[in-house]
mmCIF file of C-alpha atoms in Angstrom:
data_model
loop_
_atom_site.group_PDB
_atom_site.id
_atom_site.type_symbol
_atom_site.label_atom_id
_atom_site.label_comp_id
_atom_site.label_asym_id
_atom_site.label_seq_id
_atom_site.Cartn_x
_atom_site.Cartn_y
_atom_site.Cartn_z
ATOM 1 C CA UNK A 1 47.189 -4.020 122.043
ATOM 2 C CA UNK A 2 48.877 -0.791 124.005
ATOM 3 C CA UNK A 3 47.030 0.655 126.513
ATOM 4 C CA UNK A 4 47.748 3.990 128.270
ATOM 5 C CA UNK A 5 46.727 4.062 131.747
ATOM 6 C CA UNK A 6 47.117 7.377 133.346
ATOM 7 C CA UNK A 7 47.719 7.881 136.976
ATOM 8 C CA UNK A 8 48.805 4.179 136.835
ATOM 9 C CA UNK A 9 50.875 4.538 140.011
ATOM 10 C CA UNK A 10 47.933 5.640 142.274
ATOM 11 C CA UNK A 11 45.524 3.102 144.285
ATOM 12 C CA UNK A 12 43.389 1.910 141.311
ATOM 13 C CA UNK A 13 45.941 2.905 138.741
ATOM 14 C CA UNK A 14 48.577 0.590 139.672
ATOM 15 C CA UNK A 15 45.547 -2.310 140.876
ATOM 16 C CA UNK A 16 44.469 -2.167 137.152
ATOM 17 C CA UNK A 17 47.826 -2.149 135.249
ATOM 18 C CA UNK A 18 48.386 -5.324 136.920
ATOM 19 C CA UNK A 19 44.904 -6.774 135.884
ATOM 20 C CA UNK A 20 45.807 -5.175 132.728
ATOM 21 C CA UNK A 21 49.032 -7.480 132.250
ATOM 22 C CA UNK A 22 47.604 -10.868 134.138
ATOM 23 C CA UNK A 23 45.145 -11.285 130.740
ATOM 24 C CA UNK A 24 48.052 -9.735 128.251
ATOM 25 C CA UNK A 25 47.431 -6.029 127.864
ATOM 26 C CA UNK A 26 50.701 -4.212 126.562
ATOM 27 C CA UNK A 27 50.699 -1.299 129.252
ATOM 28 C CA UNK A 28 52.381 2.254 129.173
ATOM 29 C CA UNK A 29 51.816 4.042 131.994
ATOM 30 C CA UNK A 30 51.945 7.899 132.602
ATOM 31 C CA UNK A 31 51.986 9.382 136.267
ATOM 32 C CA UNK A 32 53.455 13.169 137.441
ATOM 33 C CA UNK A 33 54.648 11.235 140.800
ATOM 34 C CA UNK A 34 52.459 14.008 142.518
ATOM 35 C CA UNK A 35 50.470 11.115 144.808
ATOM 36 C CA UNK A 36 52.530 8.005 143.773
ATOM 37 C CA UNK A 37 56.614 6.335 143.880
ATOM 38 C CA UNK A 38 58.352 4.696 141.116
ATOM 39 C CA UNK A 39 58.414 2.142 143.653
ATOM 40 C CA UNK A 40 55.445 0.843 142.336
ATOM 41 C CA UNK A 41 56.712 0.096 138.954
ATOM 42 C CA UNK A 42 58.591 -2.320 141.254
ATOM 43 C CA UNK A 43 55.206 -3.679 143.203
ATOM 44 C CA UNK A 44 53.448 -4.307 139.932
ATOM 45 C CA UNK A 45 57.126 -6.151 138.302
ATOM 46 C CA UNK A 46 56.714 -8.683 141.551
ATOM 47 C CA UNK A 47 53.059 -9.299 141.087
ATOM 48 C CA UNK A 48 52.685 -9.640 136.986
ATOM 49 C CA UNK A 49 56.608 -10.537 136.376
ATOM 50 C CA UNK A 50 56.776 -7.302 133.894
ATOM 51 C CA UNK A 51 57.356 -4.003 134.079
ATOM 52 C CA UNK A 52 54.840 -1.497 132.352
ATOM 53 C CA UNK A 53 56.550 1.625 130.220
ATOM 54 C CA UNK A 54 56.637 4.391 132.421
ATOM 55 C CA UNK A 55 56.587 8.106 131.329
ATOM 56 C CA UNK A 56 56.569 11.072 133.775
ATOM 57 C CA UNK A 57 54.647 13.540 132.279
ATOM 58 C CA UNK A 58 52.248 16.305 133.808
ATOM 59 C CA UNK A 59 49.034 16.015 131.780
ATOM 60 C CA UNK A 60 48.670 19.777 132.156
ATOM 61 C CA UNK A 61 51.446 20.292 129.867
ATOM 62 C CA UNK A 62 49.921 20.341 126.361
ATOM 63 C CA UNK A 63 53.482 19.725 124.334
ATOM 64 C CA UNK A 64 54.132 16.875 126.345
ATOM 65 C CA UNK A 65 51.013 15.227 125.966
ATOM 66 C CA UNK A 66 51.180 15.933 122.168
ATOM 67 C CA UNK A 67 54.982 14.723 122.527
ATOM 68 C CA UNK A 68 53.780 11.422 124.081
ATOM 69 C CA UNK A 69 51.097 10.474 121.436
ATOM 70 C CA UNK A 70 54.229 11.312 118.822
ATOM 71 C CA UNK A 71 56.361 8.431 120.870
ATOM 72 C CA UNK A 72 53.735 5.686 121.395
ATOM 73 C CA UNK A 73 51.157 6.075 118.201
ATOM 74 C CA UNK A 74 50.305 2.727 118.786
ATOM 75 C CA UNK A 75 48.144 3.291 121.994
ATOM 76 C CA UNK A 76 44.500 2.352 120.843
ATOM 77 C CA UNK A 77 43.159 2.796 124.406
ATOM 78 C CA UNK A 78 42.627 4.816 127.627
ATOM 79 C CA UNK A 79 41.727 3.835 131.013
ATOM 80 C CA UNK A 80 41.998 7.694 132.305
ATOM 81 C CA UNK A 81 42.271 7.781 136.180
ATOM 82 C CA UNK A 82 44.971 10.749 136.565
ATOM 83 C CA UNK A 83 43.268 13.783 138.891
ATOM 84 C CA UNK A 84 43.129 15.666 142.215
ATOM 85 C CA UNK A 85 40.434 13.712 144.547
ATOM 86 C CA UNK A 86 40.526 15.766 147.987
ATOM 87 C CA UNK A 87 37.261 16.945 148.074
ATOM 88 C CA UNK A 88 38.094 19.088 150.791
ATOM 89 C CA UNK A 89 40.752 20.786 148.921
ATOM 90 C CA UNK A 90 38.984 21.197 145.594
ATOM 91 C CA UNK A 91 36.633 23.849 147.839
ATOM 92 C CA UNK A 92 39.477 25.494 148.738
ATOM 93 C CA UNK A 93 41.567 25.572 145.516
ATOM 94 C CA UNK A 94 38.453 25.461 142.655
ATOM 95 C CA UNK A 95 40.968 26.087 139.870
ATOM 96 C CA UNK A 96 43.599 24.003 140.686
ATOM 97 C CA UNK A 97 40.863 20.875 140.408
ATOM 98 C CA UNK A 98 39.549 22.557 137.006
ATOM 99 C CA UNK A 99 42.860 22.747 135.630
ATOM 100 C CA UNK A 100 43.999 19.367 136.683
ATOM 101 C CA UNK A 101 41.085 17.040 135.522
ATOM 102 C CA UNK A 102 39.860 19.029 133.034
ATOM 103 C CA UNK A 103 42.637 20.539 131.654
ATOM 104 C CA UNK A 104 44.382 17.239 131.313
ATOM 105 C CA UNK A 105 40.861 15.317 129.600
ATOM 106 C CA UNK A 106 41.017 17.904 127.012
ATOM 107 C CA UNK A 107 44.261 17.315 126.133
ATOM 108 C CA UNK A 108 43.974 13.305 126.103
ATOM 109 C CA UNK A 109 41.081 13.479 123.926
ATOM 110 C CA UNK A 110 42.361 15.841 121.293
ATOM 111 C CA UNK A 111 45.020 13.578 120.792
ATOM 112 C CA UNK A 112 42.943 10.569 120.701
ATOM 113 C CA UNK A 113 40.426 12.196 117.990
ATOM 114 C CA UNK A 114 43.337 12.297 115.514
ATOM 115 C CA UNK A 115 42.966 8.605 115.153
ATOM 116 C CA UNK A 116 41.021 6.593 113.196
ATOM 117 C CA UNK A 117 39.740 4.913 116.284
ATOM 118 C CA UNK A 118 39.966 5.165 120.179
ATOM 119 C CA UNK A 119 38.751 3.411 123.550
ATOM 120 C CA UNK A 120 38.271 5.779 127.043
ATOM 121 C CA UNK A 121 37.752 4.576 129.952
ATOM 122 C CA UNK A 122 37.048 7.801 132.075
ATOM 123 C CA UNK A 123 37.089 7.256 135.753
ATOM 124 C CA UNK A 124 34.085 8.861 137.204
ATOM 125 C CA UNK A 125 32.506 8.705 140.841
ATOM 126 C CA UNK A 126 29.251 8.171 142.453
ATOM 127 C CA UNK A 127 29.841 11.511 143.600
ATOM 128 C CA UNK A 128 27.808 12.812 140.466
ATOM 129 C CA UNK A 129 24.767 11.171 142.091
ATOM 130 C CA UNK A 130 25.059 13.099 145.334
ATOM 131 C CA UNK A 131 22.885 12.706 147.991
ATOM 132 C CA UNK A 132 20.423 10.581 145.939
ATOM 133 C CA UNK A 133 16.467 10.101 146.809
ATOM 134 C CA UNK A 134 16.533 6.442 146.990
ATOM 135 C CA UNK A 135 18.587 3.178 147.535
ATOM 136 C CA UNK A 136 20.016 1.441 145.450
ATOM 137 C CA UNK A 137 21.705 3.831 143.293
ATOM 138 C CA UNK A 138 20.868 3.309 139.565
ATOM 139 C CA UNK A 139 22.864 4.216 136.445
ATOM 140 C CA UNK A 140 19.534 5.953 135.601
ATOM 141 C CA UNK A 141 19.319 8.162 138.865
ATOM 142 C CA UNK A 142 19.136 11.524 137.995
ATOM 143 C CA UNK A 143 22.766 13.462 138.561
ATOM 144 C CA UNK A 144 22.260 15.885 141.256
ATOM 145 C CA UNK A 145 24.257 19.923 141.514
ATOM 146 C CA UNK A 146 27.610 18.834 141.999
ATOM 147 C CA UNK A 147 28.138 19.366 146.237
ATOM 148 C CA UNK A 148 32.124 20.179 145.595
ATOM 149 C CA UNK A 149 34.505 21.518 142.477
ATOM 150 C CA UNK A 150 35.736 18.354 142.537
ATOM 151 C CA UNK A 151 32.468 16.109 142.231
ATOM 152 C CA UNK A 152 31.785 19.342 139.125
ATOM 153 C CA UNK A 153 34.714 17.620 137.376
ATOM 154 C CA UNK A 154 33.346 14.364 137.279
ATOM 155 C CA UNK A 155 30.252 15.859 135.816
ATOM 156 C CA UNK A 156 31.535 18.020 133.148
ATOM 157 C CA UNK A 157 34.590 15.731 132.259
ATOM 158 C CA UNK A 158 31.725 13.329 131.888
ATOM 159 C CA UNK A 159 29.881 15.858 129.285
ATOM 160 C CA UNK A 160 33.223 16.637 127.803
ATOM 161 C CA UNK A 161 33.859 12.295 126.706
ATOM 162 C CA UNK A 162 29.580 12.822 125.257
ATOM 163 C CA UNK A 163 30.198 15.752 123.443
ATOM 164 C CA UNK A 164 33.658 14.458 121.661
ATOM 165 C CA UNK A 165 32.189 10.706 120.828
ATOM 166 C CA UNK A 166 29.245 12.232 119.328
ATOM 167 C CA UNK A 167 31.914 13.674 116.559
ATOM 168 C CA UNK A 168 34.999 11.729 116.656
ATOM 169 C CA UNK A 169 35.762 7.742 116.694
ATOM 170 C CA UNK A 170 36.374 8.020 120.344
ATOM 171 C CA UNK A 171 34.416 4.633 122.075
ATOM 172 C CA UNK A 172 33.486 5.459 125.549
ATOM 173 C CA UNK A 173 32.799 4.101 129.035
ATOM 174 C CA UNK A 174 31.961 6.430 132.288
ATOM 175 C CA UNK A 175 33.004 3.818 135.080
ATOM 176 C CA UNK A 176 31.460 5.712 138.675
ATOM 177 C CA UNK A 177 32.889 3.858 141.461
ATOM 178 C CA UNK A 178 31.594 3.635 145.092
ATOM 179 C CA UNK A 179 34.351 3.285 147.972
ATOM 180 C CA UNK A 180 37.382 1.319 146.740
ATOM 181 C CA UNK A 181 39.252 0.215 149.490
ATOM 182 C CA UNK A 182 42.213 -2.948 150.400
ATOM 183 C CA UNK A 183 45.391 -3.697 148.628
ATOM 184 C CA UNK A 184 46.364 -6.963 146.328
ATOM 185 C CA UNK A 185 46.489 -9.941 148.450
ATOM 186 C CA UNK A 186 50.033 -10.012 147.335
ATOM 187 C CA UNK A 187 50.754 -6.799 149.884
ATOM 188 C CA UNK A 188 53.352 -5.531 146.893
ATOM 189 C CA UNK A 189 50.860 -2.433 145.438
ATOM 190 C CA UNK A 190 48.216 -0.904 147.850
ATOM 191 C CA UNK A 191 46.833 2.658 148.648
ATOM 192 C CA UNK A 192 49.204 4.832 150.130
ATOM 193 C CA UNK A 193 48.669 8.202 151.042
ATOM 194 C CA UNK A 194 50.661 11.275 151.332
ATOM 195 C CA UNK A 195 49.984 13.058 154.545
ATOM 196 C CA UNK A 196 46.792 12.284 156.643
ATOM 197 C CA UNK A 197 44.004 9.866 154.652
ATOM 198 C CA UNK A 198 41.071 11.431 152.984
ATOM 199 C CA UNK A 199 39.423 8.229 153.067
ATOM 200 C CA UNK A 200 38.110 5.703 155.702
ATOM 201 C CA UNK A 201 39.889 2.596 155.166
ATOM 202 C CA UNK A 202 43.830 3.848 155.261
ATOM 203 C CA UNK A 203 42.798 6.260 158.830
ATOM 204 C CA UNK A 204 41.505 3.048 160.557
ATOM 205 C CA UNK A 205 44.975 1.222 159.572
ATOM 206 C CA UNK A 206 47.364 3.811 160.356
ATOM 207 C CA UNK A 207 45.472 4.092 163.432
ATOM 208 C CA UNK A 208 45.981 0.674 164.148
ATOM 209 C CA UNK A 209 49.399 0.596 163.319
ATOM 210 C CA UNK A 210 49.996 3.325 165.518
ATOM 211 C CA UNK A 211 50.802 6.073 163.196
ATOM 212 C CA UNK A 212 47.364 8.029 163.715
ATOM 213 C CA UNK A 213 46.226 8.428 167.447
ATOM 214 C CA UNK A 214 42.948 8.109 167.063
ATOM 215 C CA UNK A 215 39.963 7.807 164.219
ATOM 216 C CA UNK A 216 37.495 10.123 164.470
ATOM 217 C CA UNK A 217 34.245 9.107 162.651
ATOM 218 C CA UNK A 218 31.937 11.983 161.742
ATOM 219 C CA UNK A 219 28.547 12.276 163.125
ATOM 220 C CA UNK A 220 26.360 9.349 165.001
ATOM 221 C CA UNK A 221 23.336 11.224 164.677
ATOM 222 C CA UNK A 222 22.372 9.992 160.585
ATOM 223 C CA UNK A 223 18.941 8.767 159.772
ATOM 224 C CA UNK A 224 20.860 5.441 159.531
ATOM 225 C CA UNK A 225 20.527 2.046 161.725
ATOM 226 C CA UNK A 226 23.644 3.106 164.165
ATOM 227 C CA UNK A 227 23.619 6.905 163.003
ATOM 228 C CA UNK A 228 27.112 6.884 161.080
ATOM 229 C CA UNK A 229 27.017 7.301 157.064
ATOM 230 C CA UNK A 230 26.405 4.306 154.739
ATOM 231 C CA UNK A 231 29.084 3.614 151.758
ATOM 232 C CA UNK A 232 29.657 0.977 149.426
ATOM 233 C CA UNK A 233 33.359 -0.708 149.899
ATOM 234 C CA UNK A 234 34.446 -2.050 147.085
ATOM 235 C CA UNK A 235 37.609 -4.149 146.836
ATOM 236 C CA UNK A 236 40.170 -2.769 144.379
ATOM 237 C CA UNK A 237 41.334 -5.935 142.719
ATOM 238 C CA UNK A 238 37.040 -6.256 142.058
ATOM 239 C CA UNK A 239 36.964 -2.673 140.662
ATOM 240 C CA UNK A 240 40.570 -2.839 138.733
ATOM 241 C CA UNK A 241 39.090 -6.065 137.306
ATOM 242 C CA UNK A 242 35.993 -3.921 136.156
ATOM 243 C CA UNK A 243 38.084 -2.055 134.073
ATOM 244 C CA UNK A 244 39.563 -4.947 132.201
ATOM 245 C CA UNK A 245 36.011 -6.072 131.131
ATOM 246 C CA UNK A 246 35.197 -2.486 130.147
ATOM 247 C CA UNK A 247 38.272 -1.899 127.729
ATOM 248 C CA UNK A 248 37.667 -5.472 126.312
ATOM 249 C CA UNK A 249 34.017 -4.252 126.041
ATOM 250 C CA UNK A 250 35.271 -1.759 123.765
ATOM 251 C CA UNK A 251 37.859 -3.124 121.440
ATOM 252 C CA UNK A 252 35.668 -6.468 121.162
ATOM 253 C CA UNK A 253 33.098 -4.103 120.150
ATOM 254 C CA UNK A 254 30.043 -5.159 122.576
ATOM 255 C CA UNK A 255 29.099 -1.904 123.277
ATOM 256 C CA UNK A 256 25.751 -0.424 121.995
ATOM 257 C CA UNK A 257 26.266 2.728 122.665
ATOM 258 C CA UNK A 258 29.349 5.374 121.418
ATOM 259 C CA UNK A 259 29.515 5.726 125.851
ATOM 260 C CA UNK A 260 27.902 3.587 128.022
ATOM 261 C CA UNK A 261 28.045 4.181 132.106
ATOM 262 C CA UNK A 262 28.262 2.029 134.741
ATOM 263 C CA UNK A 263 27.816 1.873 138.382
ATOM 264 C CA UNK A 264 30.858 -0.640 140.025
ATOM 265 C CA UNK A 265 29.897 -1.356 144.189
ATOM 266 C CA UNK A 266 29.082 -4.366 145.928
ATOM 267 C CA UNK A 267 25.667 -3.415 145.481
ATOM 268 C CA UNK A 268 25.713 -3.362 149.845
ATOM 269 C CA UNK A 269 26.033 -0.363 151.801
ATOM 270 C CA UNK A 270 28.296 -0.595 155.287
ATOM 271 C CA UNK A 271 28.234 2.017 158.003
ATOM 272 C CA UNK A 272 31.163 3.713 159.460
ATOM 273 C CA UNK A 273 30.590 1.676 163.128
ATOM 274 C CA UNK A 274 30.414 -1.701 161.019
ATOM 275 C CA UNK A 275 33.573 -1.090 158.830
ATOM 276 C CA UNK A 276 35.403 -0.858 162.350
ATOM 277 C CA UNK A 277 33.739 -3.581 164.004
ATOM 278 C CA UNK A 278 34.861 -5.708 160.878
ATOM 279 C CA UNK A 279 38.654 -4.700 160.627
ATOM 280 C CA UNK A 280 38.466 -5.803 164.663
ATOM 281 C CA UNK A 281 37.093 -9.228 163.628
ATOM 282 C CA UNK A 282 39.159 -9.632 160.457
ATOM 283 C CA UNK A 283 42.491 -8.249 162.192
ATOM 284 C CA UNK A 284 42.083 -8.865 165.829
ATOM 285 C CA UNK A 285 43.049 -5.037 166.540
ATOM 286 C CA UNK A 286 41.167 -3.454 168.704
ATOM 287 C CA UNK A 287 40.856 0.132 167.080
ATOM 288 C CA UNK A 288 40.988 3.305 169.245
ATOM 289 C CA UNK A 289 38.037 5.661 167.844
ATOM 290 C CA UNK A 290 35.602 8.743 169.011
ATOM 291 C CA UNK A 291 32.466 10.248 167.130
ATOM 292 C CA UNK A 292 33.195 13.639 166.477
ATOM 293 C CA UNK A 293 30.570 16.394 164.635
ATOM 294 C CA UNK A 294 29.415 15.623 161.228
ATOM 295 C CA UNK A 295 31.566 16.815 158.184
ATOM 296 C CA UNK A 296 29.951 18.891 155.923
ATOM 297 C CA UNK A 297 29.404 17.895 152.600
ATOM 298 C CA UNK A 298 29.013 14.539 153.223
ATOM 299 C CA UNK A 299 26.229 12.242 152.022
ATOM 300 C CA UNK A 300 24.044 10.424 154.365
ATOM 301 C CA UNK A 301 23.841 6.988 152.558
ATOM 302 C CA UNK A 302 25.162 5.730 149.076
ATOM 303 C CA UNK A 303 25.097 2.443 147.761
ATOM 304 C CA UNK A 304 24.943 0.790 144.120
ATOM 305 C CA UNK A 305 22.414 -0.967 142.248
ATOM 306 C CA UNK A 306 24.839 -3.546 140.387
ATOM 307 C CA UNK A 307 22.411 -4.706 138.228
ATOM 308 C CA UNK A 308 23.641 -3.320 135.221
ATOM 309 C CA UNK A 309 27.341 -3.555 135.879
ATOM 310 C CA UNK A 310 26.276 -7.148 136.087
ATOM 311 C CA UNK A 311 24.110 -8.442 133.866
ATOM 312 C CA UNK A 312 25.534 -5.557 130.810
ATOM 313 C CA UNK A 313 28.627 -5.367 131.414
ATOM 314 C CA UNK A 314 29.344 -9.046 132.351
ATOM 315 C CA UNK A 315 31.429 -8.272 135.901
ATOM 316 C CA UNK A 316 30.530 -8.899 139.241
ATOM 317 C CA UNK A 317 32.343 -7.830 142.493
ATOM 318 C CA UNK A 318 33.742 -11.340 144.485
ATOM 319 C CA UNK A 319 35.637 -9.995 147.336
ATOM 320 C CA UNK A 320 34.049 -9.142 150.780
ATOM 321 C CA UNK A 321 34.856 -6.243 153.076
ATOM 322 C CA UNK A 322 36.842 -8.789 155.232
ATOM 323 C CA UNK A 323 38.786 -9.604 152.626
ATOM 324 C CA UNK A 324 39.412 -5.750 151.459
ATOM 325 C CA UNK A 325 40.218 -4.769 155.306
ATOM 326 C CA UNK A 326 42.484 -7.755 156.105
ATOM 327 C CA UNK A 327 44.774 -7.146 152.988
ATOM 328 C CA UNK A 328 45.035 -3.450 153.712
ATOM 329 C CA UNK A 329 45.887 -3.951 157.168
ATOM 330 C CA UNK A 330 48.333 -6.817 155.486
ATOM 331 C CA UNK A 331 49.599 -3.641 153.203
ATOM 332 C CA UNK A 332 50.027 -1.558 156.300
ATOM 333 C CA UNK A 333 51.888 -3.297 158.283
ATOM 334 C CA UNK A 334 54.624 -3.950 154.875
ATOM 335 C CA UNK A 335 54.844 -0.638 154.339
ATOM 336 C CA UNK A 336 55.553 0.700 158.364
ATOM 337 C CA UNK A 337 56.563 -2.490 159.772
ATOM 338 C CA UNK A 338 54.601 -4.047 162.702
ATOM 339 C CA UNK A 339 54.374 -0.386 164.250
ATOM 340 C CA UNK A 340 52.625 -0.635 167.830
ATOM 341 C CA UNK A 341 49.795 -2.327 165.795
ATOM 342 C CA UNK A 342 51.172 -5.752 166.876
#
């Protein structure tokens, strides 16, 4: 069975291709190289002993999209992870996010309704939730006004998958992940960032390596047990692994619904302060930080109620936050050398 997996060169992309392969998924990948190497390609060769196809299209382009459906008419599934994250930037440059990860669903989809069947996988984000009333966070919490364009494409791309299963053959699953963070134990595929790290995980190791200065963690001063914010760190081999069970939800035909959601976290929320503390016990680096003012837009606490993902959907995350810091710091030090880290 051919599966197209869509940003497959990115963090989770390239985690899931090879989870993808390990149980005997035939895998094309696309990826426009914007955020990710053909090195990869090599990475995921290393870990699964094949290569996935690999196509370099830009999803935005409507020809080529149709053009790539004409090539490989045997794809009978999705997993659909290509699109800008930066929430940062999405403020800045609205139509650049609504272009990217909307444009790009459309254009999926339409070519996906042409068949007599279809399994999605869209890859949404707790960010839909946004600051939510109460902990845990349930797949029935109600989905708050988006607090970025970016979190605004998770909601409507969201609408978009309801709105074409109700009238197509399209199958659907809405995975919203939590904080994915670490690298396959392997070190050969991890998250690598261009420029400076949007996200936690990769500032504290390039800060330990000795590539960032300092980390600055935003705000002490949250209605939280040390004052820094509260996330749920999920391990990417856990969450890649997610996705597997989803798309073999789907073409076993277990679903009850034309698109089902689920939330994927630990079900545990870590602060800020403990996420360092526990990269210092796991790695023996002592990390150089300062609190610096809040950031605005961000949430105070979020953490999943697994329950569903669980008992539903039949997966469960395994890995701890030790073992998602230690093989990112692992990755690190691969990819720049042992740095001043050592």
């Amino acid at each position: 069975m051919k599966i197209l997996v869509t940003g497959g060169l990115g963090f989770i992309g390239s985690h899931t291709v090879v989870e993808l392969q390990n149980v005997g998924f035939d895998v094309v990948v696309i990826d426009d190289l914007s955020n990710a190497s053909t090195e990869v390609l090599n990475g995921i060769e290393a870990i699964t002993g094949k290569k996935p196809d690999f196509e370099q299209i830009d999803l935005r382009d409507k020809a080529a999209v149709q053009d790539f459906f004409k090539k490989y008419s045997d794809v009978s599934g999705v997993i659909h992870f290509a699109a800008s994250k930066a929430v940062g930037e999405s403020v800045q440059n609205p139509l650049l996010y609504y272009e990217n990860n909307l444009g790009a669903l459309v254009y999926i989809l339409q070519e996906l309704q042409k068949k007599d069947a279809a399994n999605f996988i869209f890859s949404s984000s707790c960010t839909v939730y946004g600051q939510a009333e109460k902990m845990p966070i349930s797949e029935d919490t109600p989905v708050q006004a988006a607090m970025s364009p970016y979190g605004n494409t998770k909601q409507i791309g969201e609408e978009i998958i309801r709105d074409v299963a109700k009238v197509s053959n399209i199958t659907a699953i809405l995975l919203r992940y939590f904080n994915p963070v670490g690298a396959h134990p392997s070190a050969n595929i991890g998250e690598l960032p261009l420029g400076v790290p949007q996200n936690l995980v990769p500032f504290i190791t390039q800060t330990a390596i000795g590539l960032r200065e300092q980390l600055s963690v935003f705000g002490d001063t949250y209605p939280t047990p040390d004052g820094t914010c509260v996330r749920d760190y999920i391990h990417v081999v856990d969450l890649a692994k997610a996705h597997v069970t989803a798309m073999q939800r789907l073409t076993e035909h277990k679903n009850t619904e034309k698109v089902e959601v689920f939330n994927l976290g630990t079900g545990k929320g870590n602060s800020v302060l403990e996420v360092i503390k526990a990269f210092e016990d796991a790695t023996g680096q002592k990390l150089n930080y300062k609190i610096v003012p809040p950031r605005e837009g961000d949430v105070t606490e979020a953490y999943a109620d697994t329950t569903k993902a669980n008992e539903v959907l039949g997966w469960k995350a395994e890995l701890s936050l030790t073992d998602a810091l230690g093989s990112a710091w692992k990755w690190e030090q691969k990819v720049r050398g042992d740095g001043k880290g050592k």
